[in-house]
PDB file of C-alpha atoms in Angstrom:
ATOM      1  CA  MET A 417       0.000   0.000   0.000  1.00 46.00           C
ATOM      2  CA  THR A 418       2.604   2.530   1.084  1.00 50.00           C
ATOM      3  CA  SER A 419       6.206   2.481   2.205  1.00 59.00           C
ATOM      4  CA  MET A 420       5.198   4.498   5.290  1.00 82.00           C
ATOM      5  CA  LEU A 421       3.714   1.403   6.957  1.00 83.00           C
ATOM      6  CA  LEU A 422       5.610  -1.467   8.493  1.00 92.00           C
ATOM      7  CA  PRO A 423       5.269  -4.715   6.518  1.00 95.00           C
ATOM      8  CA  ILE A 424       3.071  -6.329   9.165  1.00 95.00           C
ATOM      9  CA  ILE A 425       0.677  -3.366   9.024  1.00 97.00           C
ATOM     10  CA  GLU A 426       0.793  -3.383   5.233  1.00 97.00           C
ATOM     11  CA  ASP A 427      -0.565  -6.933   5.406  1.00 97.00           C
ATOM     12  CA  LEU A 428      -3.682  -5.558   7.089  1.00 98.00           C
ATOM     13  CA  ALA A 429      -3.911  -2.595   4.733  1.00 97.00           C
ATOM     14  CA  ASP A 430      -3.706  -4.932   1.722  1.00 97.00           C
ATOM     15  CA  ALA A 431      -6.155  -7.527   3.073  1.00 98.00           C
ATOM     16  CA  PRO A 432      -8.730  -8.211   0.342  1.00 97.00           C
ATOM     17  CA  ASP A 433     -11.690  -8.974   2.604  1.00 97.00           C
ATOM     18  CA  HIS A 434     -12.951  -9.257   6.179  1.00 97.00           C
ATOM     19  CA  GLU A 435     -11.908 -12.907   6.340  1.00 97.00           C
ATOM     20  CA  ALA A 436      -8.262 -11.941   5.737  1.00 98.00           C
ATOM     21  CA  ARG A 437      -8.562  -9.028   8.190  1.00 98.00           C
ATOM     22  CA  ALA A 438      -9.977 -11.370  10.833  1.00 98.00           C
ATOM     23  CA  ARG A 439      -7.109 -13.825  10.368  1.00 98.00           C
ATOM     24  CA  TRP A 440      -4.634 -10.935  10.629  1.00 98.00           C
ATOM     25  CA  LEU A 441      -6.198  -9.733  13.889  1.00 98.00           C
ATOM     26  CA  LEU A 442      -6.035 -13.204  15.417  1.00 98.00           C
ATOM     27  CA  GLU A 443      -2.439 -13.834  14.354  1.00 97.00           C
ATOM     28  CA  VAL A 444      -0.698 -10.490  14.864  1.00 98.00           C
ATOM     29  CA  PRO A 445       1.430 -10.151  18.022  1.00 97.00           C
ATOM     30  CA  LEU A 446      -0.336  -8.250  20.794  1.00 96.00           C
ATOM     31  CA  ALA A 447       2.639  -5.894  20.985  1.00 96.00           C
ATOM     32  CA  VAL A 448       1.831  -4.736  17.447  1.00 97.00           C
ATOM     33  CA  ILE A 449      -1.791  -4.126  18.434  1.00 97.00           C
ATOM     34  CA  ILE A 450      -0.689  -1.885  21.291  1.00 96.00           C
ATOM     35  CA  ARG A 451       2.095  -0.143  19.365  1.00 96.00           C
ATOM     36  CA  ASP A 452       0.135   0.564  16.188  1.00 97.00           C
ATOM     37  CA  GLN A 453      -3.387   0.839  17.572  1.00 97.00           C
ATOM     38  CA  VAL A 454      -4.180   4.172  15.904  1.00 97.00           C
ATOM     39  CA  THR A 455      -3.208   2.922  12.449  1.00 97.00           C
ATOM     40  CA  ILE A 456      -4.961  -0.425  12.945  1.00 98.00           C
ATOM     41  CA  HIS A 457      -8.142   1.306  14.086  1.00 98.00           C
ATOM     42  CA  ARG A 458      -8.020   3.594  11.046  1.00 98.00           C
ATOM     43  CA  LEU A 459      -7.580   0.667   8.648  1.00 98.00           C
ATOM     44  CA  LEU A 460     -10.377  -1.407  10.204  1.00 98.00           C
ATOM     45  CA  SER A 461     -12.697   1.607  10.185  1.00 98.00           C
ATOM     46  CA  ALA A 462     -11.932   2.432   6.563  1.00 98.00           C
ATOM     47  CA  ALA A 463     -12.722  -1.180   5.617  1.00 97.00           C
ATOM     48  CA  GLY A 464     -16.036  -1.083   7.500  1.00 97.00           C
ATOM     49  CA  PHE A 465     -15.017  -4.140   9.520  1.00 98.00           C
ATOM     50  CA  HIS A 466     -17.258  -3.586  12.535  1.00 97.00           C
ATOM     51  CA  GLU A 467     -16.749  -7.017  14.086  1.00 97.00           C
ATOM     52  CA  GLY A 468     -12.995  -6.505  13.810  1.00 98.00           C
ATOM     53  CA  LEU A 469     -13.274  -3.113  15.484  1.00 98.00           C
ATOM     54  CA  ALA A 470     -15.243  -4.660  18.360  1.00 97.00           C
ATOM     55  CA  TYR A 471     -12.602  -7.359  18.833  1.00 98.00           C
ATOM     56  CA  PHE A 472      -9.800  -4.805  18.514  1.00 98.00           C
ATOM     57  CA  ALA A 473     -11.378  -2.551  21.171  1.00 98.00           C
ATOM     58  CA  ALA A 474     -11.895  -5.517  23.504  1.00 97.00           C
ATOM     59  CA  GLU A 475      -8.271  -6.603  23.051  1.00 97.00           C
ATOM     60  CA  ILE A 476      -7.020  -3.078  23.812  1.00 97.00           C
ATOM     61  CA  ALA A 477      -9.265  -2.925  26.894  1.00 97.00           C
ATOM     62  CA  ALA A 478      -7.954  -6.271  28.144  1.00 96.00           C
ATOM     63  CA  LEU A 479      -4.339  -5.293  27.535  1.00 95.00           C
ATOM     64  CA  SER A 480      -4.845  -1.938  29.251  1.00 95.00           C
ATOM     65  CA  ALA A 481      -6.963  -3.064  32.204  1.00 96.00           C
ATOM     66  CA  ARG A 482      -5.743  -3.083  35.738  1.00 96.00           C
ATOM     67  CA  ARG A 483      -5.323  -6.713  36.679  1.00 95.00           C
ATOM     68  CA  GLY A 484      -6.609  -8.291  39.827  1.00 95.00           C
ATOM     69  CA  ARG A 485      -4.702 -10.359  42.366  1.00 96.00           C
ATOM     70  CA  ASP A 486      -5.087 -13.354  40.079  1.00 96.00           C
ATOM     71  CA  GLY A 487      -3.186 -11.511  37.340  1.00 95.00           C
ATOM     72  CA  LEU A 488      -6.252 -11.323  35.107  1.00 94.00           C
ATOM     73  CA  ALA A 489      -8.370  -8.478  33.803  1.00 95.00           C
ATOM     74  CA  PRO A 490     -11.849  -8.136  35.351  1.00 96.00           C
ATOM     75  CA  ASN A 491     -14.412 -10.761  34.298  1.00 96.00           C
ATOM     76  CA  THR A 492     -16.482  -8.269  32.316  1.00 96.00           C
ATOM     77  CA  ILE A 493     -13.505  -7.360  30.143  1.00 97.00           C
ATOM     78  CA  ARG A 494     -12.438 -10.978  29.690  1.00 97.00           C
ATOM     79  CA  MET A 495     -15.945 -12.067  28.721  1.00 97.00           C
ATOM     80  CA  THR A 496     -16.303  -9.184  26.262  1.00 97.00           C
ATOM     81  CA  LEU A 497     -12.968 -10.129  24.703  1.00 97.00           C
ATOM     82  CA  GLU A 498     -13.893 -13.795  24.371  1.00 97.00           C
ATOM     83  CA  TYR A 499     -17.275 -13.007  22.825  1.00 97.00           C
ATOM     84  CA  ALA A 500     -15.668 -10.645  20.309  1.00 97.00           C
ATOM     85  CA  ARG A 501     -12.887 -13.165  19.579  1.00 97.00           C
ATOM     86  CA  ILE A 502     -15.424 -15.887  18.788  1.00 97.00           C
ATOM     87  CA  GLY A 503     -17.111 -13.605  16.258  1.00 96.00           C
ATOM     88  CA  VAL A 504     -13.808 -12.831  14.560  1.00 97.00           C
ATOM     89  CA  GLN A 505     -12.837 -16.522  14.567  1.00 97.00           C
ATOM     90  CA  VAL A 506     -16.061 -17.367  12.735  1.00 97.00           C
ATOM     91  CA  ILE A 507     -15.286 -14.724  10.119  1.00 97.00           C
ATOM     92  CA  ALA A 508     -11.662 -15.906   9.818  1.00 97.00           C
ATOM     93  CA  ARG A 509     -12.909 -19.417   9.030  1.00 95.00           C
ATOM     94  CA  GLY A 510     -15.178 -18.039   6.341  1.00 92.00           C
ATOM     95  CA  GLY A 511     -18.275 -18.978   8.319  1.00 76.00           C
ATOM     96  CA  ALA A 512     -19.969 -15.592   8.258  1.00 64.00           C
ATOM     97  CA  GLU A 513     -21.353 -13.905   5.200  1.00 55.00           C
ATOM     98  CA  LYS A 514     -20.235 -10.362   4.530  1.00 54.00           C
ATOM     99  CA  GLY A 515     -22.468  -8.029   6.495  1.00 53.00           C
ATOM    100  CA  ALA A 516     -24.118 -10.799   8.482  1.00 53.00           C
ATOM    101  CA  VAL A 517     -24.966 -10.110  12.100  1.00 53.00           C
ATOM    102  CA  LEU A 518     -23.200 -12.479  14.467  1.00 48.00           C
TER     103      LEU A 518
END
């Protein structure tokens, strides 16, 4: 797409469909999600990938949350993340039609 983006971010920018974007979101290192969150959000928004944005926001919330004594984010954040992850996994497997409500 452009030489201004890192190659791993270019992979998202060049993704041909939501299925490829979903796979990218599930496979990219979490450090990249934190480091490049503004660019990732912009790319997902421009693509109209609402399920991906929901998963992305949940992942950021979980990574940014204050952890409890058990070392985990609060249950509400963890459950939101898992629900959003399931939706993106379905899309990544090609199990959701474009624009379908999960």
